[in-house]
mmCIF file of C-alpha atoms in Angstrom:
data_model
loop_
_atom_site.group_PDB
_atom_site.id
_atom_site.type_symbol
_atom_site.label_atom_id
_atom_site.label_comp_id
_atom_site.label_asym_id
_atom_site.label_seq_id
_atom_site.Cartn_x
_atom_site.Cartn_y
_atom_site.Cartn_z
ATOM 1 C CA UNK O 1 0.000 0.000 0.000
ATOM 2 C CA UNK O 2 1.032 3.807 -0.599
ATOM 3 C CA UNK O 3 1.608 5.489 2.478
ATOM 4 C CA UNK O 4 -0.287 8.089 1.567
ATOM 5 C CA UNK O 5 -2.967 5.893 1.235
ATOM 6 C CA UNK O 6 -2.742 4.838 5.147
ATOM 7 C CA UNK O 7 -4.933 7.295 7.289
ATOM 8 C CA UNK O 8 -3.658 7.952 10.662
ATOM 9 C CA UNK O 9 -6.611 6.699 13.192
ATOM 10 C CA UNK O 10 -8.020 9.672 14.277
ATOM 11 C CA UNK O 11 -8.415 10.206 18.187
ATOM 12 C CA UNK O 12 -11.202 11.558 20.587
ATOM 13 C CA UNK O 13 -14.482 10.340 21.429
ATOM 14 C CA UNK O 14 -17.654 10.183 18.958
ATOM 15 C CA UNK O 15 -20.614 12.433 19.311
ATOM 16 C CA UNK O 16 -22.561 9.273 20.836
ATOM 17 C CA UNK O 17 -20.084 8.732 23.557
ATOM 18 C CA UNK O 18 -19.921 12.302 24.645
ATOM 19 C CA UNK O 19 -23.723 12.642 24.703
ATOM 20 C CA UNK O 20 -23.807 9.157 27.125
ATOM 21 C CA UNK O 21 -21.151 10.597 29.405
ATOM 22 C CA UNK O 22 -23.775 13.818 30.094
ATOM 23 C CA UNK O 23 -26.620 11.768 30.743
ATOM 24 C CA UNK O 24 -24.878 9.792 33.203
ATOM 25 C CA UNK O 25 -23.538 13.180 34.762
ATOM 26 C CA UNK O 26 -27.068 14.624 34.397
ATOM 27 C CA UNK O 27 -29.079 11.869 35.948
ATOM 28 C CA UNK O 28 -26.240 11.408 39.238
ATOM 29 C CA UNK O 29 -26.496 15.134 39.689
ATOM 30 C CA UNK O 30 -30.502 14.979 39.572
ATOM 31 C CA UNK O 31 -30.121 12.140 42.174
ATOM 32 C CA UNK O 32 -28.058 14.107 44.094
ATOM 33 C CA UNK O 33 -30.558 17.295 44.323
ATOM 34 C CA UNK O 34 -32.949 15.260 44.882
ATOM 35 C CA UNK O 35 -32.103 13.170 48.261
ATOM 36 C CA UNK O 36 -29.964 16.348 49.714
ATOM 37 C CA UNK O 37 -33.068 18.669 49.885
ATOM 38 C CA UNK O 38 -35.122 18.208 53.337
ATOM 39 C CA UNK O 39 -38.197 17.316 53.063
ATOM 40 C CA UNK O 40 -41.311 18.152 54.878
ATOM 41 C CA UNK O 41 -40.421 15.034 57.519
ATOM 42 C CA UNK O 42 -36.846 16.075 57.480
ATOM 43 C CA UNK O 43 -37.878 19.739 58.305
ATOM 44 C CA UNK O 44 -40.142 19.069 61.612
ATOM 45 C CA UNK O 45 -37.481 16.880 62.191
ATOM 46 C CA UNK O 46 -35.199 19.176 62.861
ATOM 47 C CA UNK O 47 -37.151 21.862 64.190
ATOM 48 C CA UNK O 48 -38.024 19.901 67.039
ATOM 49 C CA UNK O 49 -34.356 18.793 67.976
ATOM 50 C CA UNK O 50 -33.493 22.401 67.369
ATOM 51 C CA UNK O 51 -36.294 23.874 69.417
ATOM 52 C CA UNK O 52 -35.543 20.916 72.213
ATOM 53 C CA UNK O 53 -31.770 22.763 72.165
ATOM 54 C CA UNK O 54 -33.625 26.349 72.614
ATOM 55 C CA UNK O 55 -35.706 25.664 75.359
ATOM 56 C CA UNK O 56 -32.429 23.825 77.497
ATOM 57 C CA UNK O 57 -30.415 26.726 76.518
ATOM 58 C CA UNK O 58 -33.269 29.259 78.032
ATOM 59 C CA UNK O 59 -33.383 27.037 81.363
ATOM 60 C CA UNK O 60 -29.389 27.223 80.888
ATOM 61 C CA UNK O 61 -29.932 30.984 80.722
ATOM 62 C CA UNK O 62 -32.885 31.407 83.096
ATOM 63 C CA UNK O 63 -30.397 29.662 85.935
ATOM 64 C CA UNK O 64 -27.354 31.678 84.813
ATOM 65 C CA UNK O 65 -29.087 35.088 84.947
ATOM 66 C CA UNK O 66 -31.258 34.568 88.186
ATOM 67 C CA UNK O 67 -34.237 35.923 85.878
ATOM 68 C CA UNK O 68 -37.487 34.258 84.754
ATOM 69 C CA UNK O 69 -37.641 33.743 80.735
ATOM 70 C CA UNK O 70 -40.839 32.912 79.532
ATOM 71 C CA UNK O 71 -41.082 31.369 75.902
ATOM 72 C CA UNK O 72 -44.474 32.305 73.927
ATOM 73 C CA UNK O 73 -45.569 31.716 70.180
ATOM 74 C CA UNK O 74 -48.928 33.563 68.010
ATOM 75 C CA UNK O 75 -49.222 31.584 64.394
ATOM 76 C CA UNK O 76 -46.376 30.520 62.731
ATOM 77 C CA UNK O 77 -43.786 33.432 64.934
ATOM 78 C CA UNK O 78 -42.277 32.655 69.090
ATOM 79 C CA UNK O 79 -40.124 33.926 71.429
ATOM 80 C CA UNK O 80 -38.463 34.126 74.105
ATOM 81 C CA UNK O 81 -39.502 36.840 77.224
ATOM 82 C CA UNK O 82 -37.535 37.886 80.185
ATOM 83 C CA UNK O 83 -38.895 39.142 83.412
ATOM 84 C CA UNK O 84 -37.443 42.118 84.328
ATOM 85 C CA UNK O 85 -39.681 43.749 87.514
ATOM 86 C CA UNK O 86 -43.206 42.966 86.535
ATOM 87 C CA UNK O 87 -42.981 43.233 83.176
ATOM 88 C CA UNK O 88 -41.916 41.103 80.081
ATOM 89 C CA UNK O 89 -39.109 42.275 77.575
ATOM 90 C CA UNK O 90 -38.438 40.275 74.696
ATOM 91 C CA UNK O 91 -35.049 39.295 74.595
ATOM 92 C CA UNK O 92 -33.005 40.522 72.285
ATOM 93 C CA UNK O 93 -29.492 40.493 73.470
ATOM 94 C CA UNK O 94 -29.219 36.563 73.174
ATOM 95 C CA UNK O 95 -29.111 35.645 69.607
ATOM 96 C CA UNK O 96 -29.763 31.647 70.623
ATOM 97 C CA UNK O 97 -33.143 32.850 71.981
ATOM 98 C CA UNK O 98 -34.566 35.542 69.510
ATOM 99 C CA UNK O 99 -37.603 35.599 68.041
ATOM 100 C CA UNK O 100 -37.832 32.918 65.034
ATOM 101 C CA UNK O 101 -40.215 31.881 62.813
ATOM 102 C CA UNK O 102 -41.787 28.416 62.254
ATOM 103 C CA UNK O 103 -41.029 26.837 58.510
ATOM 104 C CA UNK O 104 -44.006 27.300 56.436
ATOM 105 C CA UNK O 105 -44.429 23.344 56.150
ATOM 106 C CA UNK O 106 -44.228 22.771 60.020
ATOM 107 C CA UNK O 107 -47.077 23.926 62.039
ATOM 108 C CA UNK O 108 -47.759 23.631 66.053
ATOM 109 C CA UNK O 109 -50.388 21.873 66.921
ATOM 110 C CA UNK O 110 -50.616 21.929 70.567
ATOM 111 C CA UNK O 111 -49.180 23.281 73.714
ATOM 112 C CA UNK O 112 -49.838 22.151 77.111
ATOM 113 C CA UNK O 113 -48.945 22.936 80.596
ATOM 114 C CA UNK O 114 -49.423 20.547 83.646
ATOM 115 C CA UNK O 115 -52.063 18.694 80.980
ATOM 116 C CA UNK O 116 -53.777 21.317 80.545
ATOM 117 C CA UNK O 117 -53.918 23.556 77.197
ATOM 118 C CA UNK O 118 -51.604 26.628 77.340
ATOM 119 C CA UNK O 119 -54.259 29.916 76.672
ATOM 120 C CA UNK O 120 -53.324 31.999 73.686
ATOM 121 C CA UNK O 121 -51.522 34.726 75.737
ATOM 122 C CA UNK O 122 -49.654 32.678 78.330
ATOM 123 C CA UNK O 123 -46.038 31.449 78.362
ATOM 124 C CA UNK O 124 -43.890 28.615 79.186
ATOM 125 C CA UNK O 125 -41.545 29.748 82.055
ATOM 126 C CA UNK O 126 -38.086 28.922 82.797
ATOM 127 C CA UNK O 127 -37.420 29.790 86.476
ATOM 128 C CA UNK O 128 -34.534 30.733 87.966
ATOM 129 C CA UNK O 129 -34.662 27.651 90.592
ATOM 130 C CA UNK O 130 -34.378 25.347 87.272
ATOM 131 C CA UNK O 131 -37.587 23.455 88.872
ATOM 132 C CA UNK O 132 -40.190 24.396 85.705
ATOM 133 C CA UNK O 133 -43.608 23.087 85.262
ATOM 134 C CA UNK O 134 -44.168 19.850 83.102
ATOM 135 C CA UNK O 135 -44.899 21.138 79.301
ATOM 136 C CA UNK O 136 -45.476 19.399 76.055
ATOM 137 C CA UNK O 137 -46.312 20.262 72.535
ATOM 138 C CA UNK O 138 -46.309 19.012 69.348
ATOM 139 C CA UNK O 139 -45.002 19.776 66.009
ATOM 140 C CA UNK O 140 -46.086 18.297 62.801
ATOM 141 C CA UNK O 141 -45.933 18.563 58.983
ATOM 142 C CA UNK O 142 -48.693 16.402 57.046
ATOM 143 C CA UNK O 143 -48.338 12.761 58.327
ATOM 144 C CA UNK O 144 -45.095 13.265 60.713
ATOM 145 C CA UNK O 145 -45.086 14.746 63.893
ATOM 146 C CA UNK O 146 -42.991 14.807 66.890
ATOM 147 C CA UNK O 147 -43.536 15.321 70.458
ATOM 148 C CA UNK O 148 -41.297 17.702 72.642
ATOM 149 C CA UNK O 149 -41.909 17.092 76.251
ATOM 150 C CA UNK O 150 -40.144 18.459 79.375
ATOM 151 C CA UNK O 151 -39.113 16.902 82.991
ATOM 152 C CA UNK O 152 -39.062 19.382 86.122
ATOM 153 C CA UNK O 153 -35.506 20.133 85.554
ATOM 154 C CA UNK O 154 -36.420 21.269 82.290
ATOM 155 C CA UNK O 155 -34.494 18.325 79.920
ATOM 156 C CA UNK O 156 -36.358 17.960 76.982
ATOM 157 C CA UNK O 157 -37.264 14.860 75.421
ATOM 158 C CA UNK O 158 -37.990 14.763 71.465
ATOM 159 C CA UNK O 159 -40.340 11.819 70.519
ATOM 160 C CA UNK O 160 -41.816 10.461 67.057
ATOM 161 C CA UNK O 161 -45.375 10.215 66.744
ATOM 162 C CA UNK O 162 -46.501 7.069 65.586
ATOM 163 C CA UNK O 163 -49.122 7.748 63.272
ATOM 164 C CA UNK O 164 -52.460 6.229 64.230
ATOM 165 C CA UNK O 165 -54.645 4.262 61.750
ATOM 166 C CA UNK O 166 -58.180 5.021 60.806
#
């Protein structure tokens, strides 16, 4: 044969081959979105184990201080309160216990003190002593809920619901 008949092979990959290699990439990557964003059980979740962390850190506080903090919500907003004479102040100076909002998906469904339903306008109080009344409520977000719940000495205990059938 003439050499100049002889075509060096050429190298590089085929249009095919590239277009595989991005739907691998694109389909891993849409995977990936998918299972890293929280969702609606993921976010009462943790908004429960983070409000558990609040309310010890406001006992922590209450203690510390020698004042009363009181901890109160109205719709989807709370926040913590602090005694100071006869009146409450929010608190502002304490960026652990400012006022937050709920997550749109996660609503509260119930508060209670000693077993009985906290009124719109009352609080929960953290006391100076560190000996607080018993309180529960509940968080939820369509089918999953949880269950914070408090001892005397103010420990905080975050619980599943189990959902109930029919």
């Amino acid at each position: 044969m003439a050499p100049d008949l002889i075509r060096p092979r050429q190298r590089g990959f085929t249009l095919i081959e590239i277009i595989v290699v991005v739907l691998i990439i694109g389909i891993v990557l849409a995977l990936a979105v998918v299972n890293l964003q929280p969702g609606s059980s993921q976010h009462v979740q943790q908004e429960s184990e983070r409000l558990a962390l609040v309310f010890e850190a406001a006992r922590d506080e209450a203690i510390a201080s020698g004042t009363q903090l009181g901890w109160s919500v109205s719709g989807h907003q709370y926040g913590f309160w602090r005694r100071q004479g006869g009146d409450w102040q929010p608190v502002n100076d304490d960026d652990s216990l400012r006022a937050r909002q709920l997550p749109d998906d996660v609503m509260l469904d119930a508060i209670s003190v000693n077993l009985q339903p906290l009124p719109p306008d009352a609080k929960i109080l953290f006391t100076p002593s560190g000996v607080n009344e018993l309180f529960s409520l509940r968080l939820s977000s369509g089918e999953t809920a949880y269950k914070l719940s408090s001892d005397v000495l103010g420990r905080i205990k975050v619980e599943q619901e189990v959902a109930r059938a029919p």
